[in-house]
Amino acid sequence: MPQTILICDDDPTQRRLLQAVIEREGYAVLLAEGGQEAIDLLEGPRGGDVSLVMLDLIMPNIGGMDVLARVRPMRPDLPIIVLTAQGGIETVVSAMQAGAADFFVKPASPERIHVSIKNALSLTNLKDEVSRLKRKQKGRMDFGDLIGSSPAMAQVARLGERAARSSIPILIDGESGVGKEMVARAIQGSSDRAGKAFVTVNCGAIPENLVESILFGHEKGSFTGASERHIGKFQEANGGTLFLDEVGELPLDMQVKLLRAIQENEVDPIGAKRPVKIDVRIISATNRDLLTEVREGRFREDLYYRLNVFPVQIPPLRERRDDIALLIEHFINRYNAEEGKQVRGVAPAALDVLRAQPWPGNVRQLENAIFRAVVLCDGDLLTADDFPHLAAEFEAAGIELGVSRPSPAEIAPAAPAATATHAPTPAAEPAPQTDDAAASTAGIQVLDRDGHLRTLEAIERDLIELAIATYDGQMSEVARRLGIGRSTLYRKVREQGIDVRRAS
């Protein structure tokens, strides 16, 4: 889904110009005629959808600086680009000190607006990713970090929040890649152990002869190769949370020792003379049916009931397809920050195919697919060409690989009816193709007599002359249709000696 930009300006002409430029780049637009309306929008139900604000500083009643003062405490990470007709240094300094991400003087060229928006959104992505990594490192991730709006994920969050209020043992059940560790971290970050140690043990990845040493520790010289003391994962997590991932993979003899450690709140390191007391919150996870494992004798029944006091079931991604678009947006933003890319989203046709996939590897598989696509992408949008491993699926959906990417104008959303400022212009029917179609567009010659490309300046001159003739010399409309400012248009007219005459 396209990112939404809020334009706040009391000048209707400036609002229309900015809206045309921004929608041409594929963003959704909300319009506000004044400061109070902008504040009401940001505080309302649609405020969370706004990714960036274009804010005029000089407005009646509530000016831009007042809006900045109100919005900053409410949305400290929301990028705000301020614009004004008065570009004094004092104004620039005041706006930046108040938290503006960028500043430019009206009228600005479409290129300047486009670059400013992309830079502000890229910086926001980078800040979000740094903030997420800091929360993860400090053990302070919470359920706000879970991505998903489906009823199934809402239920997971409700159960997790309740479990976080106590020290009750939790068993998270779900297929591989659904995000069991993410939920465990959210439980820790929402509990009174937030900020304490969060230690992860993948029980299926530990060699069988090292399980006891890794979990419970050992003393120096307690066995061949024990050249120094090791405290073990239980003692590492003391005071915090121990996450036992794929707990169903533990050997039966280690299950007995794990049960005792949980029941007695103490561990017996190998070679130690006495047990060591511990204070650890246990969260376990499995992709197996542990009850079946119990019936078949591969998992201890007493340990199962000790771990499965508060079960949390995470459904696979194929059962919560409503979350796929949100997850894709999240991963695009993350890998934009990590890879220095500026991908804005997914082309609608490609998104439909991605939503329809079964994703047997769940969120982990989707994340890897988006990571690879972001690295491959050379444009603003991910298309079928960026998912070569899904070529058969795209072809089955009638999407050919290797076709040109959609332009921003082709995917730009229509302005909301409540904010429309003029009736939409019907799309012109395509002109019939001729043998000379490649050399001419709407009467503008692209190639010269020798079949070579004409210069950009010559083509631009013809285009400006065509626009002036088409719109009867109305320079404001010409500038709007060409996507440039009036001052830029007049400068180009002067430089190229174009004759401007309005029809009588």
Coordinates of N, CA and C in Angstrom, one line a residue, residues 221-399:
G221 N 37.9 -28.5 34.3 CA 38.5 -29.8 34.6 C 37.5 -30.9 34.9
S222 N 36.2 -30.6 34.7 CA 35.1 -31.6 35.0 C 35.1 -32.7 34.0
F223 N 35.6 -32.5 32.8 CA 35.7 -33.5 31.8 C 36.8 -33.1 30.8
T224 N 37.2 -34.0 29.9 CA 38.2 -33.8 29.0 C 37.9 -32.6 28.1
G225 N 38.7 -31.6 28.0 CA 38.4 -30.5 27.2 C 37.8 -29.3 27.9
A226 N 37.4 -29.5 29.2 CA 36.9 -28.4 30.0 C 38.0 -27.6 30.6
S227 N 38.6 -26.7 29.8 CA 39.8 -26.0 30.2 C 39.4 -24.7 31.0
E228 N 38.1 -24.4 31.1 CA 37.7 -23.3 31.9 C 36.3 -23.4 32.3
R229 N 35.9 -22.7 33.3 CA 34.5 -22.8 33.9 C 33.5 -22.2 32.9
H230 N 32.3 -22.8 32.7 CA 31.3 -22.3 31.9 C 30.0 -22.3 32.7
I231 N 29.3 -21.1 32.7 CA 28.1 -21.0 33.6 C 26.8 -21.6 33.0
G232 N 26.7 -21.7 31.7 CA 25.5 -22.3 31.2 C 24.4 -21.3 30.9
K233 N 23.4 -21.7 30.1 CA 22.4 -20.8 29.7 C 21.4 -20.4 30.8
F234 N 21.2 -21.3 31.7 CA 20.3 -21.0 32.8 C 20.9 -19.9 33.7
Q235 N 22.1 -19.9 34.0 CA 22.8 -18.9 34.8 C 22.9 -17.6 34.0
E236 N 23.1 -17.7 32.7 CA 23.2 -16.5 31.9 C 21.9 -15.7 31.9
A237 N 20.8 -16.4 32.0 CA 19.5 -15.8 32.0 C 19.0 -15.5 33.4
N238 N 19.8 -15.7 34.4 CA 19.3 -15.4 35.8 C 18.8 -14.0 35.9
G239 N 17.6 -13.9 36.4 CA 16.9 -12.6 36.6 C 16.1 -12.2 35.4
G240 N 16.3 -12.9 34.3 CA 15.6 -12.6 33.0 C 14.8 -13.8 32.5
T241 N 14.8 -14.0 31.2 CA 14.0 -15.0 30.5 C 14.9 -15.9 29.7
L242 N 14.6 -17.2 29.8 CA 15.2 -18.3 29.0 C 14.2 -18.8 28.0
F243 N 14.6 -18.6 26.7 CA 13.7 -19.1 25.6 C 14.2 -20.4 25.1
L244 N 13.5 -21.5 25.3 CA 13.9 -22.8 24.8 C 13.2 -23.1 23.5
D245 N 13.9 -22.8 22.4 CA 13.3 -23.0 21.1 C 13.4 -24.4 20.7
E246 N 12.4 -25.0 20.1 CA 12.3 -26.4 19.6 C 12.6 -27.3 20.8
V247 N 11.9 -27.1 21.9 CA 12.2 -27.9 23.1 C 11.9 -29.3 22.9
G248 N 11.0 -29.7 21.9 CA 10.7 -31.1 21.7 C 11.9 -31.9 21.1
E249 N 13.0 -31.2 20.8 CA 14.2 -31.9 20.2 C 15.1 -32.4 21.3
L250 N 14.9 -32.0 22.6 CA 15.8 -32.4 23.7 C 15.8 -33.9 23.9
P251 N 16.9 -34.5 24.1 CA 17.0 -36.0 24.5 C 16.2 -36.2 25.8
L252 N 15.8 -37.5 25.9 CA 15.0 -37.8 27.1 C 15.7 -37.6 28.4
D253 N 17.0 -38.0 28.4 CA 17.8 -37.9 29.7 C 17.9 -36.4 30.1
M254 N 18.0 -35.5 29.1 CA 18.1 -34.1 29.4 C 16.8 -33.5 29.8
Q255 N 15.7 -34.1 29.4 CA 14.3 -33.7 29.8 C 14.2 -33.8 31.3
V256 N 14.7 -34.9 31.9 CA 14.6 -35.1 33.3 C 15.3 -34.0 34.0
K257 N 16.5 -33.6 33.6 CA 17.3 -32.6 34.3 C 16.7 -31.2 34.1
L258 N 16.1 -31.0 32.9 CA 15.4 -29.7 32.7 C 14.2 -29.6 33.6
L259 N 13.4 -30.7 33.8 CA 12.3 -30.7 34.7 C 12.7 -30.4 36.1
R260 N 13.8 -30.9 36.6 CA 14.2 -30.7 37.9 C 14.7 -29.2 38.1
A261 N 15.3 -28.7 37.1 CA 15.8 -27.3 37.1 C 14.6 -26.3 37.2
I262 N 13.5 -26.6 36.5 CA 12.3 -25.8 36.5 C 11.6 -25.9 37.8
Q263 N 11.5 -27.1 38.3 CA 10.7 -27.4 39.6 C 11.5 -26.8 40.8
E264 N 12.8 -27.0 40.8 CA 13.5 -26.6 42.0 C 14.2 -25.2 41.9
N265 N 14.1 -24.6 40.7 CA 14.7 -23.3 40.5 C 16.2 -23.3 40.9
E266 N 16.9 -24.4 40.5 CA 18.3 -24.6 40.6 C 18.9 -25.5 39.6
V267 N 20.2 -25.3 39.3 CA 20.8 -26.2 38.3 C 22.0 -26.8 39.0
D268 N 22.4 -28.0 38.4 CA 23.6 -28.7 38.8 C 24.7 -28.7 37.7
P269 N 25.6 -27.7 37.7 CA 26.6 -27.7 36.7 C 27.5 -28.9 36.8
I270 N 28.0 -29.4 35.7 CA 28.8 -30.6 35.7 C 30.1 -30.4 36.5
G271 N 30.3 -31.2 37.5 CA 31.5 -31.1 38.3 C 31.4 -30.2 39.5
A272 N 30.2 -29.5 39.6 CA 30.0 -28.6 40.8 C 29.8 -29.4 42.0
K273 N 30.2 -28.8 43.2 CA 30.0 -29.5 44.5 C 28.5 -29.3 45.0
R274 N 27.9 -28.2 44.6 CA 26.5 -28.0 45.1 C 25.7 -27.3 44.0
P275 N 24.4 -27.4 44.1 CA 23.5 -26.8 43.1 C 23.6 -25.2 43.2
V276 N 23.2 -24.6 42.1 CA 23.2 -23.1 42.0 C 21.8 -22.6 41.8
K277 N 21.3 -21.8 42.8 CA 20.0 -21.2 42.7 C 19.9 -20.3 41.5
I278 N 18.7 -20.3 40.8 CA 18.4 -19.4 39.7 C 17.1 -18.8 39.8
D279 N 16.9 -17.7 39.1 CA 15.6 -17.0 39.0 C 15.3 -16.7 37.5
V280 N 14.7 -17.7 36.9 CA 14.5 -17.6 35.4 C 13.1 -17.8 35.0
R281 N 12.6 -17.0 34.1 CA 11.3 -17.2 33.5 C 11.4 -18.0 32.3
I282 N 10.7 -19.2 32.2 CA 10.8 -20.1 31.1 C 9.7 -19.9 30.1
I283 N 10.2 -19.6 28.8 CA 9.3 -19.6 27.7 C 9.8 -20.7 26.7
S284 N 8.9 -21.6 26.3 CA 9.3 -22.7 25.4 C 8.6 -22.5 24.1
A285 N 9.1 -23.1 23.1 CA 8.5 -23.1 21.7 C 8.7 -24.4 21.0
T286 N 7.8 -24.8 20.2 CA 7.9 -26.0 19.5 C 7.1 -25.9 18.2
N287 N 7.6 -26.7 17.1 CA 6.8 -26.8 15.9 C 6.3 -28.3 15.8
R288 N 6.5 -29.0 16.9 CA 5.9 -30.4 16.9 C 4.6 -30.4 17.7
D289 N 3.9 -31.5 17.5 CA 2.7 -31.8 18.4 C 3.2 -32.6 19.6
L290 N 3.5 -31.8 20.7 CA 4.1 -32.5 21.8 C 3.2 -33.5 22.5
L291 N 1.9 -33.3 22.4 CA 1.1 -34.4 23.0 C 1.2 -35.7 22.2
T292 N 1.4 -35.6 20.9 CA 1.6 -36.9 20.2 C 3.0 -37.4 20.5
E293 N 4.0 -36.5 20.7 CA 5.3 -37.0 21.2 C 5.3 -37.7 22.5
V294 N 4.4 -37.2 23.4 CA 4.2 -37.8 24.7 C 3.6 -39.2 24.6
R295 N 2.6 -39.3 23.8 CA 1.9 -40.6 23.6 C 2.9 -41.6 23.0
E296 N 3.8 -41.2 22.1 CA 4.7 -42.1 21.5 C 6.0 -42.3 22.2
G297 N 6.1 -41.7 23.4 CA 7.2 -41.9 24.3 C 8.5 -41.1 24.0
R298 N 8.4 -40.1 23.2 CA 9.6 -39.3 22.8 C 9.7 -38.0 23.7
F299 N 8.6 -37.7 24.5 CA 8.7 -36.5 25.3 C 8.0 -36.9 26.6
R300 N 8.6 -36.4 27.7 CA 8.1 -36.8 29.1 C 6.8 -36.1 29.3
E301 N 5.9 -36.8 29.8 CA 4.5 -36.3 30.1 C 4.6 -35.2 31.2
D302 N 5.4 -35.5 32.3 CA 5.5 -34.5 33.4 C 6.1 -33.2 33.0
L303 N 7.1 -33.3 32.1 CA 7.8 -32.1 31.6 C 6.8 -31.3 30.7
Y304 N 6.0 -32.1 29.9 CA 5.0 -31.4 29.0 C 4.0 -30.6 29.8
Y305 N 3.5 -31.1 30.9 CA 2.5 -30.4 31.7 C 3.2 -29.2 32.5
R306 N 4.5 -29.4 32.7 CA 5.2 -28.3 33.4 C 5.4 -27.1 32.5
L307 N 5.7 -27.4 31.2 CA 6.0 -26.3 30.2 C 4.7 -25.7 29.7
N308 N 3.7 -26.6 29.5 CA 2.4 -26.2 28.8 C 1.4 -25.7 29.8
V309 N 1.8 -24.8 30.7 CA 0.8 -24.2 31.6 C 0.0 -23.1 30.9
F310 N 0.6 -22.3 30.0 CA -0.1 -21.3 29.3 C 0.3 -21.4 27.8
P311 N -0.5 -22.1 27.1 CA -0.2 -22.3 25.6 C -0.6 -21.1 24.8
V312 N 0.2 -20.7 23.8 CA 0.0 -19.7 22.9 C 0.2 -20.3 21.5
Q313 N -0.9 -20.3 20.7 CA -0.8 -20.8 19.3 C -0.6 -19.7 18.3
I314 N 0.4 -19.8 17.5 CA 0.6 -18.8 16.4 C 0.2 -19.5 15.1
P315 N -0.8 -18.9 14.4 CA -1.2 -19.6 13.1 C -0.2 -19.3 12.0
P316 N -0.1 -20.2 11.0 CA 0.8 -20.0 9.9 C 0.4 -18.8 9.0
L317 N 1.3 -18.3 8.2 CA 1.0 -17.1 7.4 C -0.1 -17.3 6.4
R318 N -0.3 -18.5 5.9 CA -1.3 -18.8 4.9 C -2.7 -18.7 5.5
E319 N -2.8 -18.7 6.9 CA -4.1 -18.5 7.5 C -4.3 -17.1 8.0
R320 N -3.4 -16.2 7.7 CA -3.6 -14.8 8.1 C -3.0 -13.9 7.0
R321 N -3.6 -14.1 5.8 CA -3.1 -13.4 4.6 C -3.3 -11.9 4.7
D322 N -4.2 -11.4 5.6 CA -4.3 -10.0 5.8 C -3.0 -9.3 6.3
D323 N -2.2 -10.1 6.9 CA -0.9 -9.6 7.5 C 0.2 -9.5 6.4
I324 N 0.0 -10.1 5.3 CA 1.1 -10.2 4.3 C 1.6 -8.8 3.8
A325 N 0.6 -8.0 3.5 CA 1.0 -6.6 2.9 C 1.7 -5.8 4.0
L326 N 1.2 -5.9 5.3 CA 1.9 -5.2 6.3 C 3.3 -5.7 6.6
L327 N 3.5 -7.0 6.5 CA 4.8 -7.6 6.7 C 5.8 -7.2 5.6
I328 N 5.2 -7.2 4.3 CA 6.0 -6.7 3.2 C 6.5 -5.3 3.4
E329 N 5.6 -4.4 3.7 CA 5.9 -3.0 4.0 C 7.0 -2.9 5.0
H330 N 6.9 -3.7 6.1 CA 7.8 -3.6 7.2 C 9.2 -4.1 6.7
F331 N 9.3 -5.2 6.0 CA 10.6 -5.7 5.5 C 11.2 -4.8 4.5
I332 N 10.4 -4.2 3.6 CA 10.9 -3.2 2.7 C 11.6 -2.0 3.4
N333 N 10.9 -1.5 4.4 CA 11.5 -0.4 5.2 C 12.8 -0.8 5.9
R334 N 12.8 -2.0 6.4 CA 14.0 -2.5 7.1 C 15.2 -2.6 6.2
Y335 N 14.9 -3.3 5.0 CA 16.1 -3.5 4.1 C 16.4 -2.3 3.3
N336 N 15.5 -1.3 3.2 CA 15.9 0.0 2.6 C 16.9 0.6 3.5
A337 N 16.7 0.5 4.8 CA 17.6 1.1 5.8 C 19.0 0.4 5.8
E338 N 18.9 -1.0 5.7 CA 20.2 -1.7 5.8 C 21.0 -1.7 4.5
E339 N 20.2 -1.6 3.4 CA 20.9 -1.7 2.1 C 21.1 -0.3 1.4
G340 N 20.6 0.7 2.0 CA 20.7 2.0 1.4 C 19.8 2.2 0.2
K341 N 18.7 1.5 0.1 CA 17.8 1.5 -1.0 C 16.6 2.5 -0.7
Q342 N 15.8 2.8 -1.8 CA 14.7 3.7 -1.6 C 13.5 3.1 -2.3
V343 N 13.2 1.8 -2.1 CA 12.0 1.1 -2.6 C 10.8 1.6 -1.8
R344 N 9.8 2.0 -2.6 CA 8.6 2.5 -1.9 C 7.5 1.5 -1.6
G345 N 7.5 0.4 -2.3 CA 6.5 -0.6 -2.1 C 6.5 -1.6 -3.2
V346 N 5.3 -2.3 -3.4 CA 5.2 -3.4 -4.4 C 4.1 -3.0 -5.4
A347 N 4.4 -3.2 -6.7 CA 3.4 -3.0 -7.7 C 2.2 -3.8 -7.4
P348 N 1.0 -3.3 -7.6 CA -0.3 -3.9 -7.2 C -0.4 -5.4 -7.7
A349 N -0.1 -5.6 -9.0 CA -0.2 -6.9 -9.6 C 0.7 -7.9 -8.9
A350 N 2.0 -7.5 -8.6 CA 2.9 -8.3 -7.9 C 2.4 -8.6 -6.4
L351 N 1.8 -7.6 -5.8 CA 1.3 -7.8 -4.4 C 0.2 -8.9 -4.4
D352 N -0.6 -8.9 -5.4 CA -1.7 -9.9 -5.4 C -1.1 -11.3 -5.5
V353 N -0.1 -11.4 -6.3 CA 0.5 -12.8 -6.4 C 1.2 -13.2 -5.1
L354 N 1.9 -12.2 -4.5 CA 2.5 -12.5 -3.2 C 1.5 -12.9 -2.1
R355 N 0.4 -12.2 -2.1 CA -0.6 -12.6 -1.1 C -1.2 -14.0 -1.3
A356 N -1.2 -14.4 -2.6 CA -1.8 -15.7 -2.9 C -0.9 -16.9 -2.6
Q357 N 0.4 -16.7 -2.3 CA 1.4 -17.8 -2.2 C 1.1 -18.5 -0.8
P358 N 1.4 -19.8 -0.8 CA 1.2 -20.5 0.5 C 2.2 -20.3 1.6
W359 N 3.4 -19.8 1.2 CA 4.5 -19.5 2.1 C 4.7 -20.6 3.1
P360 N 5.1 -21.8 2.7 CA 5.4 -22.9 3.7 C 6.4 -22.5 4.7
G361 N 7.3 -21.6 4.4 CA 8.3 -21.2 5.4 C 7.9 -20.0 6.2
N362 N 6.6 -19.6 6.0 CA 6.0 -18.6 6.8 C 6.7 -17.2 6.7
V363 N 6.7 -16.5 7.8 CA 7.3 -15.1 7.8 C 8.7 -15.1 7.5
R364 N 9.5 -16.1 7.9 CA 10.9 -16.2 7.6 C 11.1 -16.3 6.1
Q365 N 10.3 -17.1 5.4 CA 10.4 -17.2 3.9 C 10.1 -15.9 3.2
L366 N 9.0 -15.3 3.7 CA 8.6 -14.0 3.1 C 9.6 -13.0 3.3
E367 N 10.2 -12.9 4.5 CA 11.3 -11.9 4.8 C 12.5 -12.1 3.8
N368 N 12.9 -13.3 3.6 CA 14.0 -13.6 2.7 C 13.7 -13.2 1.3
A369 N 12.4 -13.5 0.9 CA 12.0 -13.1 -0.5 C 12.1 -11.6 -0.7
I370 N 11.6 -10.9 0.3 CA 11.6 -9.4 0.2 C 13.0 -8.9 0.2
F371 N 13.9 -9.4 1.1 CA 15.3 -9.0 1.2 C 15.9 -9.2 -0.2
R372 N 15.8 -10.3 -0.8 CA 16.4 -10.5 -2.1 C 15.8 -9.6 -3.2
A373 N 14.5 -9.4 -3.1 CA 13.8 -8.5 -4.1 C 14.3 -7.0 -4.0
V374 N 14.5 -6.6 -2.7 CA 15.0 -5.2 -2.5 C 16.4 -5.1 -3.0
V375 N 17.2 -6.1 -2.8 CA 18.6 -6.0 -3.4 C 18.6 -6.0 -4.9
L376 N 17.7 -6.7 -5.5 CA 17.6 -6.8 -7.0 C 17.0 -5.6 -7.6
C377 N 16.1 -4.9 -6.9 CA 15.3 -3.8 -7.4 C 16.1 -2.6 -7.8
D378 N 15.8 -2.1 -9.1 CA 16.5 -0.9 -9.6 C 15.6 0.3 -9.7
G379 N 14.3 0.1 -9.3 CA 13.3 1.1 -9.4 C 12.7 1.5 -8.1
D380 N 11.6 2.1 -8.1 CA 10.9 2.5 -6.9 C 10.0 1.5 -6.4
L381 N 9.6 0.5 -7.2 CA 8.6 -0.5 -6.8 C 9.1 -1.9 -7.1
L382 N 8.8 -2.8 -6.2 CA 9.1 -4.2 -6.5 C 8.1 -4.8 -7.5
T383 N 8.6 -5.4 -8.5 CA 7.8 -6.0 -9.6 C 8.1 -7.5 -9.7
A384 N 7.4 -8.2 -10.6 CA 7.6 -9.6 -10.8 C 9.1 -9.9 -11.2
D385 N 9.7 -8.9 -11.8 CA 11.1 -9.2 -12.2 C 12.1 -9.3 -11.0
D386 N 11.6 -8.8 -9.8 CA 12.4 -8.9 -8.6 C 12.2 -10.2 -7.8
F387 N 11.3 -11.0 -8.3 CA 11.1 -12.3 -7.7 C 11.3 -13.5 -8.7
P388 N 12.5 -13.6 -9.2 CA 12.7 -14.7 -10.2 C 12.4 -16.1 -9.7
H389 N 12.5 -16.3 -8.4 CA 12.2 -17.7 -7.9 C 10.7 -18.0 -7.9
L390 N 9.9 -16.9 -8.2 CA 8.4 -17.1 -8.3 C 8.0 -16.9 -9.7
A391 N 8.9 -17.1 -10.6 CA 8.5 -16.8 -12.0 C 7.3 -17.6 -12.5
A392 N 7.2 -18.9 -12.1 CA 6.1 -19.7 -12.6 C 4.8 -19.2 -12.0
E393 N 4.8 -18.8 -10.7 CA 3.6 -18.3 -10.1 C 3.1 -17.0 -10.8
F394 N 4.1 -16.1 -11.1 CA 3.7 -14.9 -11.8 C 3.2 -15.2 -13.2
E395 N 3.8 -16.1 -13.9 CA 3.3 -16.4 -15.2 C 1.9 -17.1 -15.2
A396 N 1.7 -17.9 -14.1 CA 0.4 -18.5 -14.0 C -0.7 -17.4 -13.7
A397 N -0.3 -16.3 -13.1 CA -1.2 -15.2 -12.9 C -1.4 -14.3 -14.0
G398 N -0.7 -14.6 -15.2 CA -0.8 -13.8 -16.4 C 0.2 -12.6 -16.4
I399 N 1.2 -12.6 -15.5 CA 2.2 -11.5 -15.4 C 3.5 -12.0 -16.0

